[in-house]
Coordinates of C-alpha atoms in Angstrom, one line a residue:
Chain O
M1 CA -12.0 155.6 53.0
N2 CA -13.6 153.2 56.0
A3 CA -16.2 154.5 58.2
V4 CA -13.3 155.3 60.7
T5 CA -11.8 157.9 59.1
E6 CA -14.4 159.6 58.2
A7 CA -15.5 160.1 62.2
V8 CA -11.9 162.1 61.8
K9 CA -12.1 165.6 62.4
L10 CA -10.1 167.4 59.5
H11 CA -7.7 170.3 60.3
D12 CA -7.4 173.4 58.0
C13 CA -3.6 174.0 59.6
R14 CA -4.2 177.6 58.4
D15 CA -6.5 178.1 62.1
A16 CA -3.5 176.5 64.2
F17 CA -1.2 178.9 61.9
T18 CA -3.2 182.2 62.9
A19 CA -3.7 181.5 66.5
T20 CA -0.4 180.7 67.2
L21 CA 0.4 183.8 65.3
E22 CA -1.6 186.0 67.3
A23 CA -0.8 184.4 70.7
M24 CA 2.9 184.9 69.9
A25 CA 1.9 188.6 68.8
A26 CA 0.6 189.4 71.8
D27 CA 3.4 188.7 73.9
D28 CA 6.2 189.9 71.8
P29 CA 5.1 193.6 69.9
R30 CA 8.6 192.4 67.1
I31 CA 6.2 190.4 65.3
V32 CA 4.3 191.7 62.4
A33 CA 2.6 189.9 59.4
V34 CA 3.0 190.9 55.8
C35 CA 1.1 189.7 52.9
N36 CA 0.0 190.5 49.6
D37 CA -3.3 191.3 49.7
S38 CA -4.1 187.8 50.8
V39 CA -5.2 189.0 53.6
G40 CA -8.6 186.1 54.0
S41 CA -6.5 183.6 52.1
S42 CA -4.0 183.9 54.8
K43 CA -6.9 183.7 57.6
L44 CA -5.2 187.0 58.6
N45 CA -8.7 188.8 59.2
Q46 CA -8.4 188.4 62.5
F47 CA -4.6 189.2 63.4
R48 CA -5.3 193.1 61.2
D49 CA -8.5 193.3 64.1
R50 CA -6.3 192.6 66.8
F51 CA -2.8 194.8 65.6
P52 CA -4.1 196.4 62.9
D53 CA -0.9 198.6 62.4
R54 CA 1.4 195.1 62.5
L55 CA -0.3 193.9 59.6
V56 CA 2.1 195.1 56.8
N57 CA -0.1 194.5 53.4
V58 CA 1.9 195.9 50.3
G59 CA -0.8 195.1 47.5
I60 CA -0.4 192.5 45.0
A61 CA 3.9 192.6 44.7
E62 CA 5.4 190.0 45.7
Q63 CA 9.0 191.1 45.1
N64 CA 8.0 194.1 47.1
M65 CA 6.8 191.9 50.0
I66 CA 9.6 189.7 50.5
G67 CA 12.1 193.0 50.3
V68 CA 9.8 194.9 53.1
S69 CA 10.1 192.1 55.1
A70 CA 13.5 191.9 55.0
G71 CA 14.0 195.6 55.7
L72 CA 11.4 195.2 58.9
A73 CA 13.5 192.7 59.9
N74 CA 16.6 194.9 59.2
G75 CA 14.3 197.4 61.6
G76 CA 14.6 195.2 64.4
K77 CA 11.0 193.3 64.1
I78 CA 10.1 189.4 63.4
P79 CA 8.4 189.3 60.1
F80 CA 6.0 186.3 59.1
V81 CA 5.0 186.6 55.5
C82 CA 2.2 185.0 54.5
G83 CA 1.3 184.4 50.7
A84 CA 0.5 181.6 48.4
A85 CA 3.0 179.2 48.5
C86 CA 3.1 179.4 44.1
F87 CA 3.4 183.8 44.2
L88 CA 5.2 184.1 47.1
T89 CA 8.2 181.9 46.3
G90 CA 8.2 181.8 42.2
R91 CA 7.6 185.4 42.1
G92 CA 9.5 186.3 44.8
L93 CA 12.9 184.0 44.6
E94 CA 15.6 186.0 44.0
Q95 CA 14.0 188.3 47.1
I96 CA 14.6 185.2 48.9
K97 CA 17.5 184.3 47.8
A98 CA 19.4 188.0 48.1
D99 CA 17.4 189.6 50.4
I100 CA 16.5 187.4 53.1
A101 CA 19.0 184.3 52.7
Y102 CA 22.2 185.7 51.5
S103 CA 21.4 188.8 53.6
D104 CA 20.6 187.0 56.8
A105 CA 17.4 188.4 57.6
N106 CA 15.4 187.1 60.5
V107 CA 12.4 186.5 58.6
K108 CA 9.3 183.9 59.0
L109 CA 8.4 183.0 54.7
V110 CA 4.8 180.7 55.2
G111 CA 4.0 180.0 52.4
I112 CA -0.2 178.9 52.3
S113 CA -2.2 176.7 50.0
A114 CA 1.1 174.7 48.7
G115 CA 1.4 171.8 46.6
M116 CA -1.5 171.4 44.8
A117 CA -4.0 172.8 47.1
Y118 CA -6.0 175.1 45.1
G119 CA -6.8 171.7 42.5
E120 CA -8.9 172.9 40.1
L121 CA -7.7 176.0 39.5
G122 CA -4.6 174.2 38.0
P123 CA -0.7 174.3 37.5
T124 CA -0.5 178.2 38.2
H125 CA -1.8 177.8 41.5
H126 CA 0.2 174.4 42.6
S127 CA 3.4 175.3 44.4
T128 CA 5.3 171.4 43.4
E129 CA 8.5 173.4 42.7
D130 CA 9.2 175.1 46.0
F131 CA 11.0 172.7 48.4
A132 CA 13.2 172.2 45.2
W133 CA 13.9 176.0 44.7
I134 CA 14.2 177.2 48.3
R135 CA 16.2 174.3 49.2
A136 CA 18.8 174.4 46.7
I137 CA 19.6 178.4 48.8
P138 CA 21.7 178.4 51.1
N139 CA 20.8 180.0 54.8
I140 CA 16.9 179.4 54.5
A141 CA 15.4 175.6 56.6
V142 CA 12.2 174.4 54.5
V143 CA 9.6 172.9 56.9
A144 CA 6.1 171.1 56.1
P145 CA 4.5 170.2 59.1
C146 CA 2.3 167.2 58.5
D147 CA -0.7 168.2 61.2
N148 CA -2.4 171.5 63.4
I149 CA 0.1 170.4 66.4
E150 CA 3.0 170.6 64.1
T151 CA 1.9 173.7 62.7
A152 CA 1.4 175.4 65.4
A153 CA 4.8 174.2 66.8
A154 CA 6.5 175.2 63.9
I155 CA 5.4 178.7 64.0
A156 CA 6.0 178.8 67.7
F157 CA 9.8 177.5 66.7
A158 CA 10.2 180.1 63.7
A159 CA 9.5 183.6 66.1
E160 CA 12.3 181.9 68.4
Y161 CA 14.7 181.1 65.9
T162 CA 16.9 183.3 65.0
G163 CA 17.3 183.0 60.7
P164 CA 15.1 182.7 57.9
I165 CA 12.8 179.8 57.6
F166 CA 10.4 178.6 55.0
L167 CA 7.4 176.7 56.2
R168 CA 4.5 175.4 54.0
L169 CA 1.7 175.4 54.5
S170 CA -1.5 173.3 53.1
R171 CA -5.5 174.7 53.2
V172 CA -6.3 171.1 52.6
G173 CA -7.8 169.2 55.7
V174 CA -5.6 167.0 58.0
P175 CA -6.4 164.4 60.7
Q176 CA -4.4 165.4 63.8
L177 CA -1.6 162.9 63.9
L178 CA 1.0 164.1 66.6
P179 CA 0.1 164.5 70.3
D180 CA -1.1 167.7 71.8
D181 CA 2.5 168.3 73.8
H182 CA 4.8 168.3 70.8
R183 CA 7.7 170.3 70.4
F184 CA 8.9 171.1 66.8
E185 CA 12.6 170.5 66.5
L186 CA 14.4 171.5 63.3
G187 CA 15.8 168.7 61.5
K188 CA 14.9 166.0 63.5
A189 CA 12.0 163.7 61.9
D190 CA 9.6 161.9 63.7
T191 CA 9.2 158.2 63.8
L192 CA 5.5 157.8 63.6
R193 CA 5.4 153.8 63.8
N194 CA 8.0 151.3 64.0
G195 CA 8.6 148.7 61.7
S196 CA 11.9 146.9 59.9
D197 CA 10.7 146.2 56.5
V198 CA 10.8 149.3 54.8
T199 CA 10.6 152.9 55.8
I200 CA 8.0 155.4 54.5
I201 CA 9.0 158.9 54.7
A202 CA 6.7 162.2 54.0
N203 CA 6.0 165.4 55.4
G204 CA 2.8 167.9 54.6
V205 CA -0.4 166.6 53.8
L206 CA 1.3 163.4 53.2
T207 CA 2.4 162.4 56.3
H208 CA -1.6 160.7 57.0
R209 CA -2.0 158.9 53.9
A210 CA 1.7 157.5 54.6
L211 CA 0.1 155.9 57.9
D212 CA -2.8 155.1 56.5
A213 CA -0.7 153.0 53.6
A214 CA 1.2 151.2 56.6
E215 CA -1.7 150.3 58.2
L216 CA -3.0 148.9 54.9
L217 CA 0.7 146.6 55.2
A218 CA 0.6 145.5 58.5
A219 CA -2.7 143.8 57.0
R220 CA -0.4 141.9 54.4
G221 CA 2.7 141.0 57.3
I222 CA 5.1 144.0 56.2
E223 CA 5.5 146.1 58.7
A224 CA 6.5 149.9 57.6
R225 CA 8.7 152.4 59.8
V226 CA 6.8 155.8 59.1
L227 CA 9.0 159.0 58.8
N228 CA 7.5 162.5 59.2
M229 CA 10.0 164.5 57.7
A230 CA 9.2 168.4 58.6
T231 CA 12.6 169.7 57.7
V232 CA 13.5 169.2 54.2
R233 CA 16.5 171.0 54.4
P234 CA 18.5 171.2 57.1
I235 CA 17.3 167.0 56.4
D236 CA 17.7 164.7 59.1
E237 CA 20.8 162.4 58.1
A238 CA 20.9 160.0 61.0
A239 CA 17.0 159.1 60.7
I240 CA 17.7 158.4 56.9
V241 CA 20.9 156.6 58.0
S242 CA 19.3 154.5 60.5
A243 CA 15.7 153.9 57.6
A244 CA 18.3 152.5 55.0
E245 CA 20.4 150.2 57.3
E246 CA 17.4 148.8 59.6
T247 CA 14.9 148.7 56.9
G248 CA 16.9 147.9 53.7
A249 CA 14.8 150.1 51.8
I250 CA 13.2 153.8 51.2
L251 CA 10.1 154.8 49.6
T252 CA 9.4 158.9 50.0
C253 CA 6.0 160.7 49.5
E254 CA 5.5 164.2 49.0
E255 CA 3.0 166.9 47.3
H256 CA 5.7 168.1 45.0
T257 CA 7.5 167.6 41.9
T258 CA 9.7 164.1 42.6
F259 CA 12.8 166.6 40.6
G260 CA 14.5 168.3 43.6
G261 CA 11.8 167.8 46.3
L262 CA 11.7 166.0 49.8
G263 CA 12.3 162.7 48.0
S264 CA 15.8 163.8 46.3
A265 CA 17.0 164.9 49.7
V266 CA 16.1 162.1 50.8
A267 CA 18.4 160.0 48.0
E268 CA 21.3 162.1 48.6
V269 CA 21.5 161.4 51.9
V270 CA 20.3 157.6 50.8
V271 CA 23.6 157.3 47.6
D272 CA 26.2 159.1 49.7
M273 CA 26.0 157.2 53.0
A274 CA 24.2 154.3 52.9
P275 CA 22.8 153.0 49.5
V276 CA 19.4 151.0 49.7
P277 CA 16.4 150.5 47.2
M278 CA 14.9 153.6 46.5
K279 CA 11.7 155.0 45.5
R280 CA 10.2 158.3 45.2
L281 CA 6.6 159.2 44.9
G282 CA 5.4 162.5 44.3
V283 CA 4.5 165.0 41.1
P284 CA 6.1 163.4 38.4
G285 CA 7.4 166.1 36.7
I286 CA 4.2 166.8 34.5
F287 CA 1.6 170.1 34.6
P288 CA -1.1 167.9 36.5
P289 CA -4.4 167.5 35.2
T290 CA -8.0 169.4 36.4
G291 CA -8.7 168.1 39.5
S292 CA -8.9 168.4 43.3
E293 CA -6.0 168.2 45.9
N294 CA -6.9 164.7 46.8
F295 CA -7.9 163.7 43.5
L296 CA -4.5 164.1 41.8
L297 CA -2.9 163.0 45.0
D298 CA -4.8 159.6 44.0
E299 CA -3.8 159.3 40.3
F300 CA -0.4 160.3 40.8
G301 CA 0.1 157.1 42.9
M302 CA -0.1 158.3 46.4
S303 CA -3.8 157.0 47.6
P304 CA -3.1 154.6 50.5
D305 CA -3.1 151.7 48.5
G306 CA -1.0 153.1 45.8
I307 CA 1.5 154.2 48.2
A308 CA 1.2 150.6 50.0
E309 CA 2.0 149.1 47.0
A310 CA 4.7 151.2 45.8
A311 CA 6.1 150.0 49.1
A312 CA 5.8 146.5 48.4
R313 CA 6.8 146.7 45.0
L314 CA 10.0 148.2 46.3
M315 CA 10.9 146.0 49.2
Q316 CA 10.7 143.5 46.2
R317 CA 14.0 144.7 45.0
K318 CA 15.7 144.4 48.4
A319 CA 18.8 142.7 48.5
Chain P
M1 CA 32.6 218.5 57.6
T2 CA 32.2 222.2 56.0
P3 CA 31.2 221.9 52.2
Q4 CA 34.9 222.3 51.3
D5 CA 35.9 219.7 53.4
L6 CA 33.1 217.3 51.8
R7 CA 34.5 218.0 48.2
A8 CA 37.9 217.6 49.4
M9 CA 36.7 213.4 50.6
A10 CA 35.1 213.2 47.7
N11 CA 37.9 213.6 46.1
R12 CA 39.7 211.5 47.8
I13 CA 37.6 208.4 47.4
R14 CA 37.8 209.1 43.6
R15 CA 41.2 208.6 43.7
R16 CA 41.1 205.4 46.3
D17 CA 38.5 203.8 44.0
L18 CA 40.4 204.4 40.8
Q19 CA 42.9 203.2 42.2
A20 CA 41.4 199.9 43.4
V21 CA 39.5 199.3 40.2
Y22 CA 43.3 199.5 38.7
E23 CA 45.0 197.2 40.8
A24 CA 41.8 194.9 41.2
G25 CA 41.6 195.1 37.8
A26 CA 38.0 194.9 37.7
G27 CA 35.1 197.3 39.0
H28 CA 32.5 199.8 37.9
I29 CA 34.2 203.1 37.7
G30 CA 32.0 204.8 35.5
G31 CA 28.8 204.7 38.2
E32 CA 31.6 205.1 41.3
M33 CA 32.5 208.3 39.8
S34 CA 28.9 209.5 39.4
V35 CA 27.5 208.4 43.0
I36 CA 30.5 209.3 45.1
D37 CA 29.6 212.9 45.3
I38 CA 26.0 211.0 47.3
L39 CA 27.9 209.1 49.4
T40 CA 29.9 211.4 50.8
A41 CA 27.5 213.9 51.7
L42 CA 25.6 210.9 53.3
Y43 CA 28.4 209.5 55.3
F44 CA 30.3 212.7 56.6
D45 CA 26.8 214.9 56.7
V46 CA 23.7 213.4 56.9
L47 CA 23.8 209.8 58.4
N48 CA 23.9 209.3 62.1
V49 CA 26.2 206.0 62.0
D50 CA 28.6 205.2 64.4
P51 CA 31.3 202.7 63.6
G52 CA 32.0 201.5 66.9
N53 CA 28.3 200.1 67.1
P54 CA 27.5 199.8 63.7
L55 CA 24.4 197.4 64.2
D56 CA 22.6 200.4 67.2
P57 CA 19.0 200.0 66.8
D58 CA 18.6 203.8 66.3
R59 CA 20.9 204.3 63.7
D60 CA 19.9 205.7 60.1
R61 CA 19.6 203.0 57.9
F62 CA 21.5 203.3 54.2
V63 CA 20.9 201.0 51.2
L64 CA 23.4 201.5 47.6
S65 CA 21.1 199.7 45.6
K66 CA 23.5 200.1 42.8
G67 CA 25.8 197.0 44.6
H68 CA 28.1 196.9 41.5
T69 CA 29.6 200.0 43.0
A70 CA 30.6 198.3 45.9
C71 CA 34.4 199.8 45.4
A72 CA 33.0 203.6 46.1
L73 CA 31.0 202.4 48.9
Y74 CA 33.9 200.3 50.3
V75 CA 36.3 203.6 50.4
T76 CA 33.7 205.3 52.1
L77 CA 33.2 203.3 54.4
A78 CA 37.3 202.9 55.2
E79 CA 37.6 206.8 55.1
K80 CA 34.7 206.8 57.7
G81 CA 35.9 204.4 60.0
F82 CA 34.0 201.0 59.7
I83 CA 36.9 198.9 57.5
P84 CA 40.7 199.7 58.1
K85 CA 41.7 201.6 55.1
E86 CA 44.7 199.1 54.3
E87 CA 42.4 196.3 53.3
I88 CA 40.9 197.8 50.2
S89 CA 43.7 196.7 48.9
T90 CA 42.0 193.3 48.9
F91 CA 39.2 194.7 46.7
L92 CA 38.2 191.2 44.6
K93 CA 40.9 189.2 45.7
P94 CA 40.8 185.8 46.8
H95 CA 38.5 185.7 50.2
S96 CA 38.5 188.9 50.5
R97 CA 35.4 190.2 52.1
L98 CA 35.1 193.1 49.7
N99 CA 33.9 191.0 46.7
G100 CA 32.1 192.8 43.8
H101 CA 28.9 193.4 45.4
P102 CA 28.7 194.5 49.2
N103 CA 27.7 191.9 51.5
R104 CA 26.1 192.7 55.4
T105 CA 27.3 189.5 56.9
K106 CA 30.4 190.2 56.4
V107 CA 31.3 194.0 56.0
P108 CA 30.1 196.6 58.8
G109 CA 28.3 199.4 58.0
V110 CA 26.7 197.1 55.2
E111 CA 22.9 196.9 55.9
T112 CA 21.4 194.6 53.0
N113 CA 23.3 192.7 50.2
T114 CA 22.6 193.9 46.8
G115 CA 24.0 193.4 43.5
P116 CA 20.7 192.2 41.9
L117 CA 19.1 195.4 40.8
G118 CA 16.0 196.4 41.9
H119 CA 16.3 195.1 45.2
G120 CA 17.7 197.9 47.4
L121 CA 14.2 200.0 47.3
P122 CA 12.0 197.3 48.7
V123 CA 14.4 197.0 51.2
A124 CA 14.3 200.4 52.4
V125 CA 10.9 200.6 52.1
G126 CA 10.7 197.8 55.2
M127 CA 13.1 199.4 57.2
A128 CA 11.8 202.8 57.2
A129 CA 8.2 201.1 57.8
A130 CA 9.8 199.3 60.5
A131 CA 10.4 202.6 62.0
K132 CA 7.4 204.2 61.8
L133 CA 6.1 201.2 63.8
S134 CA 8.4 201.6 66.4
N135 CA 7.9 205.6 66.2
A136 CA 11.7 205.5 65.9
A137 CA 13.1 208.7 64.8
W138 CA 16.0 207.2 63.0
Q139 CA 15.6 207.5 58.6
T140 CA 16.2 205.7 55.6
Y141 CA 18.0 206.8 52.9
V142 CA 18.3 204.6 49.7
V143 CA 20.6 205.0 46.2
T144 CA 19.9 203.4 43.4
G145 CA 20.9 204.0 39.5
D146 CA 18.9 205.2 36.8
G147 CA 18.6 202.5 35.0
E148 CA 18.0 200.4 37.7
M149 CA 14.1 202.1 37.9
Q150 CA 13.6 200.1 34.8
E151 CA 13.0 196.9 37.4
G152 CA 9.4 197.1 38.3
S153 CA 10.2 195.6 41.8
N154 CA 11.0 199.6 42.4
W155 CA 7.8 200.5 41.0
E156 CA 5.9 197.9 43.3
A157 CA 8.1 199.7 46.6
I158 CA 6.9 203.5 45.3
M159 CA 3.6 202.6 45.4
A160 CA 4.1 200.9 49.0
A161 CA 6.0 203.6 50.2
K162 CA 3.5 206.5 49.3
Q163 CA 0.4 204.0 50.6
F164 CA 2.6 203.9 54.3
K165 CA 3.5 207.6 54.6
L166 CA 7.2 207.1 54.7
D167 CA 8.1 210.8 55.0
N168 CA 11.2 209.1 56.8
L169 CA 12.3 207.5 53.2
T170 CA 14.6 209.0 51.5
L171 CA 15.2 207.9 47.7
I172 CA 18.3 209.3 45.8
I173 CA 18.4 208.4 41.5
D174 CA 21.9 208.8 40.4
H175 CA 20.7 209.6 37.0
N176 CA 23.6 209.7 35.3
R177 CA 21.8 208.8 31.8
L178 CA 23.8 205.5 30.7
Q179 CA 23.4 202.0 31.2
Q180 CA 25.8 199.1 30.8
G181 CA 25.8 199.1 27.1
A182 CA 23.9 202.0 25.3
K183 CA 22.1 205.3 27.0
L184 CA 19.1 205.2 28.9
A185 CA 17.3 207.2 26.1
E186 CA 18.0 204.6 23.7
T187 CA 17.1 201.4 25.5
N188 CA 14.3 201.8 27.8
D189 CA 13.8 205.7 28.5
I190 CA 12.2 205.9 31.9
A191 CA 13.1 210.1 31.7
P192 CA 11.9 212.1 32.8
I193 CA 11.6 210.3 35.8
A194 CA 10.6 212.8 38.6
P195 CA 7.0 213.5 36.9
K196 CA 6.5 209.6 37.5
L197 CA 7.8 209.7 41.2
E198 CA 5.3 212.8 41.8
A199 CA 2.8 210.5 39.8
F200 CA 2.7 208.3 42.6
G201 CA 2.5 210.4 45.8
W202 CA 6.5 211.3 46.4
A203 CA 8.3 214.7 47.3
V204 CA 10.3 215.5 44.4
Q205 CA 14.2 217.3 44.1
E206 CA 16.0 217.3 41.3
I207 CA 19.2 218.3 41.7
D208 CA 22.9 218.2 40.4
G209 CA 24.4 215.3 41.9
H210 CA 27.8 216.5 41.8
D211 CA 27.1 219.8 43.7
M212 CA 27.9 219.3 47.4
D213 CA 26.0 223.0 48.3
Q214 CA 22.9 220.8 46.2
I215 CA 22.8 217.6 47.3
L216 CA 23.5 219.0 51.2
K217 CA 20.8 221.0 50.5
A218 CA 18.2 218.4 49.1
L219 CA 19.0 216.0 52.0
S220 CA 18.3 218.7 54.6
P221 CA 15.3 217.9 56.8
E222 CA 13.5 221.2 55.6
T223 CA 12.5 219.4 52.2
V224 CA 10.7 216.5 53.5
V225 CA 6.6 217.1 53.2
P226 CA 4.3 215.4 55.8
G227 CA 3.0 211.9 55.1
K228 CA 5.1 211.9 51.7
P229 CA 8.5 209.7 50.7
R230 CA 11.2 211.8 49.6
G231 CA 12.5 211.5 46.5
I232 CA 15.6 213.3 44.8
I233 CA 16.6 213.1 41.1
A234 CA 20.4 213.4 41.3
H235 CA 21.3 214.4 37.3
T236 CA 24.9 213.0 37.0
H237 CA 27.8 212.3 35.1
K238 CA 28.5 208.2 34.8
G239 CA 32.6 208.7 34.9
N240 CA 32.7 212.2 36.6
G241 CA 35.9 213.9 37.3
I242 CA 37.9 211.8 34.9
S243 CA 37.5 214.0 31.0
F244 CA 37.8 211.1 29.1
M245 CA 35.7 208.8 31.2
S246 CA 32.9 211.3 31.4
D247 CA 29.3 210.7 29.9
N248 CA 31.1 207.6 28.2
V249 CA 29.2 204.4 27.9
A250 CA 32.1 202.6 27.0
W251 CA 33.5 203.3 31.0
H252 CA 31.0 201.2 32.6
H253 CA 32.9 198.4 33.6
K254 CA 36.3 199.0 31.6
V255 CA 39.4 198.9 33.7
P256 CA 42.1 201.5 33.0
N257 CA 45.4 200.6 31.6
A258 CA 48.6 202.4 33.2
E259 CA 48.3 205.3 30.8
Q260 CA 44.9 206.2 31.3
Y261 CA 45.5 205.9 34.9
K262 CA 48.2 207.7 35.0
Q263 CA 46.1 210.9 33.3
A264 CA 43.0 210.0 35.6
M265 CA 44.2 210.5 38.7
A266 CA 47.1 213.6 37.4
E267 CA 42.8 214.9 36.2
L268 CA 41.9 213.8 39.6
E269 CA 45.1 215.6 42.1
E270 CA 45.1 218.7 40.1
A271 CA 41.0 219.2 41.2
A272 CA 42.3 218.2 44.5
Q273 CA 44.4 221.4 44.5

């Protein structure tokens, strides 16, 4: 990319997560961290040093990790459960359904290195089904912050919020997009760029790419609205309907399979409430080939150029 | 309650459970009859729980991991005063809060929603860990089936309980030797269970799970070994108390016909004398 982008500082959102968690834990003895051996990859070393009793490490046992967290919540704790998103969600899915969501346990699930953050480690370590899996379960919120600021704000929100929530974090560096004083609101999209020709909806590591794509489109005379839709469930219906009515076309971008994720959630609202042409970018329903996360996102048409091109093509379908 | 009172209570719960399953036309009567003596001892002798304040932070926690025997739990909760006794007649009826597996968001006294097997013990480990973290005195008790111990998640929890030194946790395994369609021994024979728990560092007792004196003794504070979670292998009979159901795998979730119901009730009433 260009020289300006190269100069931008990139943030590992795990740092924002652990810094926020430690700050909250210092004030609230109910906050505990639960992990599956993943102290290092969840960046919990410092938390462990500061609050040794409050790091509940169950070992490599994800089903037990989720069940234990439900029990900790029953006992009055506020557990933040940290683990690689692929194992936390896939291995513990029935526990998430029965012990957390159905039981309405006040547990905060933090899926680390979600999407294709593990890159070359391959599809076993990718978590590109988690939106779909968790979104299909009642009574659990699904959130994918786009930068360090939104990560910290969403973690702080989760501690205050009573009820189950799944937060999906990456380890791949992203630029700061939101102002320092940004407050997270569940189920509310942020309009990061105004425009009336087309809307691009993204979250997680795709939001900054969507903004870059919008700049490329602007150079071609196309004004794209960009919505950062961190909350996948409950989805921001009003923002989607406004986007459909005011821009006439919606493009979604996500680090997730196109089956059942953000694009599907947006499409459900569009079909029911405001039908307009849509295109959903994501992992196209395959196990990705070998490559880094950024390589794979480009490969699946989600480079800024690829997103811009998809938006321009989508606009040709407008009535 | 005296042991004699507890035996009478267990008999009353068996009769109400039998009637509920008969009237609902569904239930898991075999496993209910095997676990009722344990439930009775817990709720009427051991557990510090208050129907008037079911979410008291200092209450003892009980988890029925074998959630399919929910009817026995509902009847016990009703006898204890958590829900109206009349409500048992709504078991499995449309919109009743008493469905086939217990739901904590609807039924006071239920701590976590069970049904899929292998869930209750991990949750109970978390409860006991929470009490340790808070330096709180309340205790956690969990009942699993024996077939259920084939679930790997239980062994994840068994390892963690020892690692965390949860001597405030008691696991009671309802060892009735039968699972849904066959004997444990013919399916995936995890017996003998006691040495396996001991190998994982638990303090283990083996008892007759229908002998009230043995149940009470096993659950008494004197049997707690500091630093070790407590495991009780309760040897039981599926369908216990009803001659034609006892140890008969056919009665996992079979429903008695009118004649069988009459005979079963007559046997339980006779035992009540």
